[in-house]
Short mmCIF file of C-alpha atoms and ligand atoms in Angstrom, two decimals:
data_model
loop_
_atom_site.label_atom_id
_atom_site.label_comp_id
_atom_site.label_asym_id
_atom_site.label_seq_id
_atom_site.Cartn_x
_atom_site.Cartn_y
_atom_site.Cartn_z
CA UNK X 2 25.73 -11.07 9.14
CA UNK X 3 26.73 -8.27 7.40
CA UNK X 4 25.54 -5.42 5.37
CA UNK X 5 26.37 -5.56 1.67
CA UNK X 6 27.39 -3.00 -0.92
CA UNK X 7 24.57 -2.31 -3.18
CA UNK X 8 25.34 -2.01 -7.03
CA UNK X 9 23.75 1.25 -8.48
CA UNK X 10 22.56 1.53 -11.95
CA UNK X 11 25.48 1.81 -14.54
CA UNK X 12 27.24 -0.99 -12.94
CA UNK X 13 27.50 -3.81 -15.42
CA UNK X 14 26.38 -6.83 -12.83
CA UNK X 15 23.03 -5.20 -12.93
CA UNK X 16 22.75 -5.86 -16.63
CA UNK X 17 24.00 -9.48 -16.52
CA UNK X 18 21.78 -12.62 -16.96
CA UNK X 19 22.16 -14.31 -13.79
CA UNK X 20 23.23 -17.88 -13.38
CA UNK X 21 21.25 -20.80 -11.56
CA UNK X 22 22.20 -21.51 -7.92
CA UNK X 23 23.80 -24.98 -8.05
CA UNK X 24 22.91 -25.86 -4.40
CA UNK X 25 20.24 -23.92 -2.83
CA UNK X 26 21.09 -25.53 0.41
CA UNK X 27 24.79 -24.74 0.67
CA UNK X 28 25.88 -22.95 3.92
CA UNK X 29 27.27 -19.93 1.74
CA UNK X 30 23.86 -19.41 0.00
CA UNK X 31 22.44 -19.48 3.39
CA UNK X 32 24.84 -16.92 4.51
CA UNK X 33 24.20 -14.76 1.40
CA UNK X 34 20.33 -14.96 1.81
CA UNK X 35 20.84 -13.75 5.73
CA UNK X 36 23.01 -10.92 4.48
CA UNK X 37 20.95 -9.67 1.78
CA UNK X 38 17.89 -9.80 4.35
CA UNK X 39 19.64 -7.64 6.49
CA UNK X 40 20.85 -5.56 3.70
CA UNK X 41 17.16 -4.91 2.50
CA UNK X 42 15.84 -4.38 5.89
CA UNK X 43 18.57 -1.67 6.37
CA UNK X 44 18.25 0.16 3.25
CA UNK X 45 15.16 0.18 3.83
CA UNK X 46 13.48 -1.95 0.75
CA UNK X 47 11.15 -4.56 0.08
CA UNK X 48 13.36 -6.75 -2.21
CA UNK X 49 16.75 -7.55 -3.17
CA UNK X 50 18.06 -9.74 -5.91
CA UNK X 51 21.67 -11.23 -5.94
CA UNK X 52 22.97 -9.03 -8.87
CA UNK X 53 22.24 -5.81 -6.78
CA UNK X 54 24.86 -7.05 -4.30
CA UNK X 55 27.01 -7.98 -6.90
CA UNK X 56 26.31 -11.85 -6.85
CA UNK X 57 24.83 -12.46 -10.34
CA UNK X 58 22.79 -15.69 -8.95
CA UNK X 59 19.20 -16.35 -9.97
CA UNK X 60 17.86 -15.67 -6.38
CA UNK X 61 16.17 -12.75 -4.31
CA UNK X 62 14.58 -12.00 -1.18
CA UNK X 63 11.57 -9.75 -0.42
CA UNK X 64 9.22 -9.15 2.24
CA UNK X 65 5.75 -7.71 2.38
CA UNK X 66 5.08 -5.06 5.15
CA UNK X 67 1.47 -4.98 6.06
CA UNK X 68 1.41 -0.93 5.83
CA UNK X 69 2.23 -1.56 2.04
CA UNK X 70 -0.04 -4.65 1.40
CA UNK X 71 -3.60 -4.14 2.63
CA UNK X 72 -2.94 -4.86 6.08
CA UNK X 73 -1.28 -8.49 5.77
CA UNK X 74 2.50 -8.91 5.80
CA UNK X 75 4.82 -11.60 4.61
CA UNK X 76 8.08 -12.09 6.56
CA UNK X 77 11.31 -11.85 4.49
CA UNK X 78 11.67 -14.89 2.44
CA UNK X 79 14.06 -16.23 -0.16
CA UNK X 80 13.25 -17.32 -3.67
CA UNK X 81 15.97 -19.61 -5.56
CA UNK X 82 16.16 -20.53 -9.03
CA UNK X 83 12.77 -19.02 -9.59
CA UNK X 84 10.42 -19.36 -12.18
CA UNK X 85 7.80 -16.75 -12.98
CA UNK X 86 4.83 -16.48 -15.44
CA UNK X 87 2.07 -14.44 -16.26
CA UNK X 88 -1.43 -15.64 -15.31
CA UNK X 89 -4.10 -13.73 -17.78
CA UNK X 90 -3.50 -10.48 -19.99
CA UNK X 91 -4.79 -7.60 -17.03
CA UNK X 92 -1.84 -5.06 -16.69
CA UNK X 93 -1.77 -2.26 -14.33
CA UNK X 94 0.52 0.57 -13.65
CA UNK X 95 2.46 0.37 -10.31
CA UNK X 96 4.76 2.88 -8.78
CA UNK X 97 8.21 1.22 -8.22
CA UNK X 98 11.42 2.21 -6.77
CA UNK X 99 14.55 0.29 -6.64
CA UNK X 100 17.53 0.32 -4.14
CA UNK X 101 19.95 0.20 -7.32
CA UNK X 102 18.34 3.65 -8.63
CA UNK X 103 18.06 5.42 -5.19
CA UNK X 104 15.83 8.42 -4.87
CA UNK X 105 13.68 7.85 -8.01
CA UNK X 106 10.47 6.35 -8.87
CA UNK X 107 8.25 5.52 -11.89
CA UNK X 108 4.94 4.24 -12.92
CA UNK X 109 5.77 0.73 -14.37
CA UNK X 110 3.19 -1.37 -16.47
CA UNK X 111 3.05 -4.73 -14.65
CA UNK X 112 1.06 -7.85 -14.77
CA UNK X 113 -1.74 -8.10 -12.12
CA UNK X 114 -1.70 -11.84 -11.58
CA UNK X 115 1.46 -14.16 -11.66
CA UNK X 116 2.54 -17.54 -10.76
CA UNK X 117 6.00 -17.99 -9.58
CA UNK X 118 7.85 -20.70 -7.82
CA UNK X 119 11.21 -21.52 -6.42
CA UNK X 120 12.97 -23.06 -3.39
CA UNK X 121 14.55 -21.54 -0.17
CA UNK X 122 17.47 -22.22 1.64
CA UNK X 123 15.94 -25.52 2.99
CA UNK X 124 15.24 -26.73 -0.67
CA UNK X 125 11.73 -26.26 0.26
CA UNK X 126 9.25 -24.88 -2.64
CA UNK X 127 8.03 -21.53 -2.23
CA UNK X 128 5.55 -19.37 -4.28
CA UNK X 129 2.03 -19.62 -5.83
CA UNK X 130 -0.21 -17.88 -7.61
CA UNK X 131 -0.51 -14.08 -6.39
CA UNK X 132 -1.72 -10.48 -7.06
CA UNK X 133 -1.43 -7.21 -5.76
CA UNK X 134 2.23 -6.00 -4.29
CA UNK X 135 3.40 -9.54 -4.04
CA UNK X 136 2.97 -9.98 -7.71
CA UNK X 137 4.64 -6.43 -8.41
CA UNK X 138 7.74 -7.02 -6.15
CA UNK X 139 8.19 -10.54 -7.75
CA UNK X 140 7.98 -9.22 -11.22
CA UNK X 141 10.44 -6.40 -10.55
CA UNK X 142 12.88 -8.97 -8.73
CA UNK X 143 12.39 -11.55 -11.19
CA UNK X 144 13.58 -9.02 -13.93
CA UNK X 145 16.94 -8.34 -11.98
CA UNK X 146 17.56 -11.58 -12.55
CA UNK X 147 17.33 -11.13 -16.24
CA UNK X 148 19.47 -8.04 -16.21
CA UNK X 149 16.43 -5.73 -16.41
CA UNK X 150 15.77 -2.43 -14.41
CA UNK X 151 12.27 -1.18 -14.07
CA UNK X 152 13.23 2.01 -16.28
CA UNK X 153 13.48 -0.30 -19.37
CA UNK X 154 9.74 -0.80 -18.77
CA UNK X 155 8.58 2.50 -18.41
CA UNK X 156 6.33 3.46 -20.87
CA UNK X 157 5.28 6.92 -19.99
CA UNK X 158 8.18 8.86 -18.76
CA UNK X 159 5.98 11.66 -17.33
CA UNK X 160 5.46 9.14 -14.45
CA UNK X 161 9.15 9.11 -13.90
CA UNK X 162 10.91 11.38 -11.25
CA UNK X 163 12.73 12.00 -7.82
CA UNK X 164 10.77 10.87 -5.08
CA UNK X 165 11.17 14.31 -3.18
CA UNK X 166 9.64 16.13 -5.98
CA UNK X 167 7.07 13.64 -6.87
CA UNK X 168 5.85 13.64 -3.02
CA UNK X 169 5.50 17.46 -3.47
CA UNK X 170 3.57 17.38 -6.62
CA UNK X 171 1.72 14.23 -6.43
CA UNK X 172 1.16 12.68 -10.27
CA UNK X 173 -1.85 11.09 -11.80
CA UNK X 174 -3.81 8.22 -10.31
CA UNK X 175 -1.57 5.22 -10.58
CA UNK X 176 -1.60 2.53 -7.89
CA UNK X 177 0.78 2.92 -4.77
CA UNK X 178 3.68 0.17 -4.69
CA UNK X 179 7.46 0.02 -4.60
CA UNK X 180 10.20 -2.39 -4.65
NI1 NI R 30 15.08 -3.46 -7.87
#
């Protein structure tokens, strides 16, 4: 396994629409996923998309640590060739960061509930109807596959800043989250 170099905002690979993974069971895909998980955990982050490691394919990895997810955790998993759709009209503001935009965070409008699907490296279906941090992370990572970075979704730039400053001067009440 290896730590991969993470592209930062400004690199054109982050703006590309990623291509489908032809064979999710291919050994090189499994190797890529393992490296992405290692890179994500090392960073540390809770989600990482292919484009962020200079591989513009439609896949991402994520995990849900219990301390950020109401006491329940989800181990690192891969979602390959995902679909993602909104369920209902309810939106919320969630704090997000991104490994490609280090040091910053913003309150981003997101759908509360989504339904997503994809396969893992064994070709097994993954996904479901989810809310909370799970829905937040999947929307953030899915956006990466379409070349969308979270600042493009920010509607109130007063809630966009450096982590260090915002920790010293906590902004208004938006829900805690991050990717
Ligand atoms: Ni990101």
